Amino acid sequence: MPRFKMIHYSMSAVCSEIIWLQRLLSELGIKIEGSTILYGDNPSAIRIATNPMHHENTKNIDVDCHYIRELVEDRSINLRYISSKDQLVDLFTKAMSRSRHNYLLSKLMLYDTQHKFEGGIDVTLFRCYLI
């Protein structure tokens, strides 16, 4: 499968999951305002999925791309570019230097915290700060 189709297939699968989660939260009475942001590191794939003018230039647009474009037009999904160096998923999928690991970890807003328990046991925990 060509890389272009793999990217759009993956984006379509993620969009389906996002829509499912939005509907589930809605049924639970949780209101979601605005569109959900989906980050991608391939600017060409984002442009093709968001720009209807690319349809003329790209004869082999498949159903996945049309589905993504429809969600973008409905403002259910907002596609944004993120540099490959800022991909948080790399924390879980790739080997990397400690400095790179700490950089990506800081993006998750996890910070080391020292706790002392009974018996003088020191434990380092991670605390997540949401902004």
Coordinates of C-alpha atoms in Angstrom, one line a residue, residues 37-123:
I37 CA -7.8 18.5 17.1
L38 CA -6.0 15.8 15.2
Y39 CA -2.3 16.3 14.8
G40 CA -0.4 14.9 11.9
D41 CA 3.2 15.2 10.7
N42 CA 2.6 15.0 7.0
P43 CA 1.6 18.4 5.6
S44 CA 0.7 17.0 2.2
A45 CA -1.8 14.6 3.7
I46 CA -3.3 17.3 5.7
R47 CA -3.6 19.7 2.7
I48 CA -5.2 17.0 0.6
A49 CA -7.6 16.1 3.3
T50 CA -8.6 19.7 4.0
N51 CA -8.5 21.4 0.6
P52 CA -11.2 20.5 -1.9
M53 CA -9.1 21.9 -4.7
H54 CA -6.7 19.0 -4.4
H55 CA -9.4 16.7 -5.7
E56 CA -8.7 17.9 -9.2
N57 CA -5.0 17.2 -8.9
T58 CA -5.4 13.8 -7.1
K59 CA -7.3 11.4 -9.2
N60 CA -7.0 8.5 -6.8
I61 CA -8.7 10.1 -3.8
D62 CA -10.3 7.2 -1.9
V63 CA -13.2 7.0 0.5
D64 CA -11.0 7.6 3.6
C65 CA -9.9 11.0 2.3
H66 CA -13.5 12.0 1.5
Y67 CA -14.6 10.9 5.0
I68 CA -11.8 13.0 6.6
R69 CA -12.7 16.0 4.4
E70 CA -16.3 15.7 5.3
L71 CA -15.5 15.7 9.1
V72 CA -13.3 18.8 8.6
E73 CA -16.0 20.6 6.7
D74 CA -18.5 19.7 9.4
R75 CA -16.0 21.1 12.0
S76 CA -16.0 17.8 13.9
I77 CA -12.3 17.4 13.3
N78 CA -9.6 20.0 13.0
L79 CA -6.4 18.8 11.3
R80 CA -3.2 20.5 12.4
Y81 CA 0.4 20.0 11.6
I82 CA 2.9 18.9 14.2
S83 CA 6.6 18.5 13.6
S84 CA 8.0 15.0 13.7
K85 CA 10.3 16.0 16.5
D86 CA 7.3 16.8 18.7
Q87 CA 5.4 13.5 18.2
L88 CA 4.6 12.3 21.7
V89 CA 3.9 8.8 20.5
D90 CA 7.7 8.4 20.0
L91 CA 7.9 8.1 23.8
F92 CA 6.2 4.7 23.6
T93 CA 7.4 3.4 20.3
K94 CA 11.1 4.4 19.7
A95 CA 14.4 4.2 21.4
M96 CA 15.9 7.6 22.1
S97 CA 18.4 9.6 24.1
R98 CA 17.7 10.6 27.7
S99 CA 17.5 14.3 26.6
R100 CA 15.0 13.5 23.9
H101 CA 13.0 11.4 26.3
N102 CA 12.9 14.2 28.9
Y103 CA 11.9 16.7 26.3
L104 CA 8.9 14.6 25.1
L105 CA 8.1 13.8 28.7
S106 CA 7.9 17.5 29.5
K107 CA 5.3 17.8 26.7
L108 CA 3.1 15.4 28.6
M109 CA 3.4 17.7 31.6
L110 CA 4.7 14.9 33.9
Y111 CA 7.1 15.9 36.6
D112 CA 9.1 13.9 39.1
T113 CA 7.9 14.2 42.6
Q114 CA 9.6 12.7 45.7
H115 CA 7.4 11.2 48.4
K116 CA 8.5 9.8 51.7
F117 CA 6.4 7.0 53.1
E118 CA 6.3 5.4 56.5
G119 CA 9.6 3.6 57.3
G120 CA 11.6 6.2 55.4
I121 CA 11.0 4.7 51.9
D122 CA 11.6 7.3 49.2
V123 CA 9.6 6.9 46.0

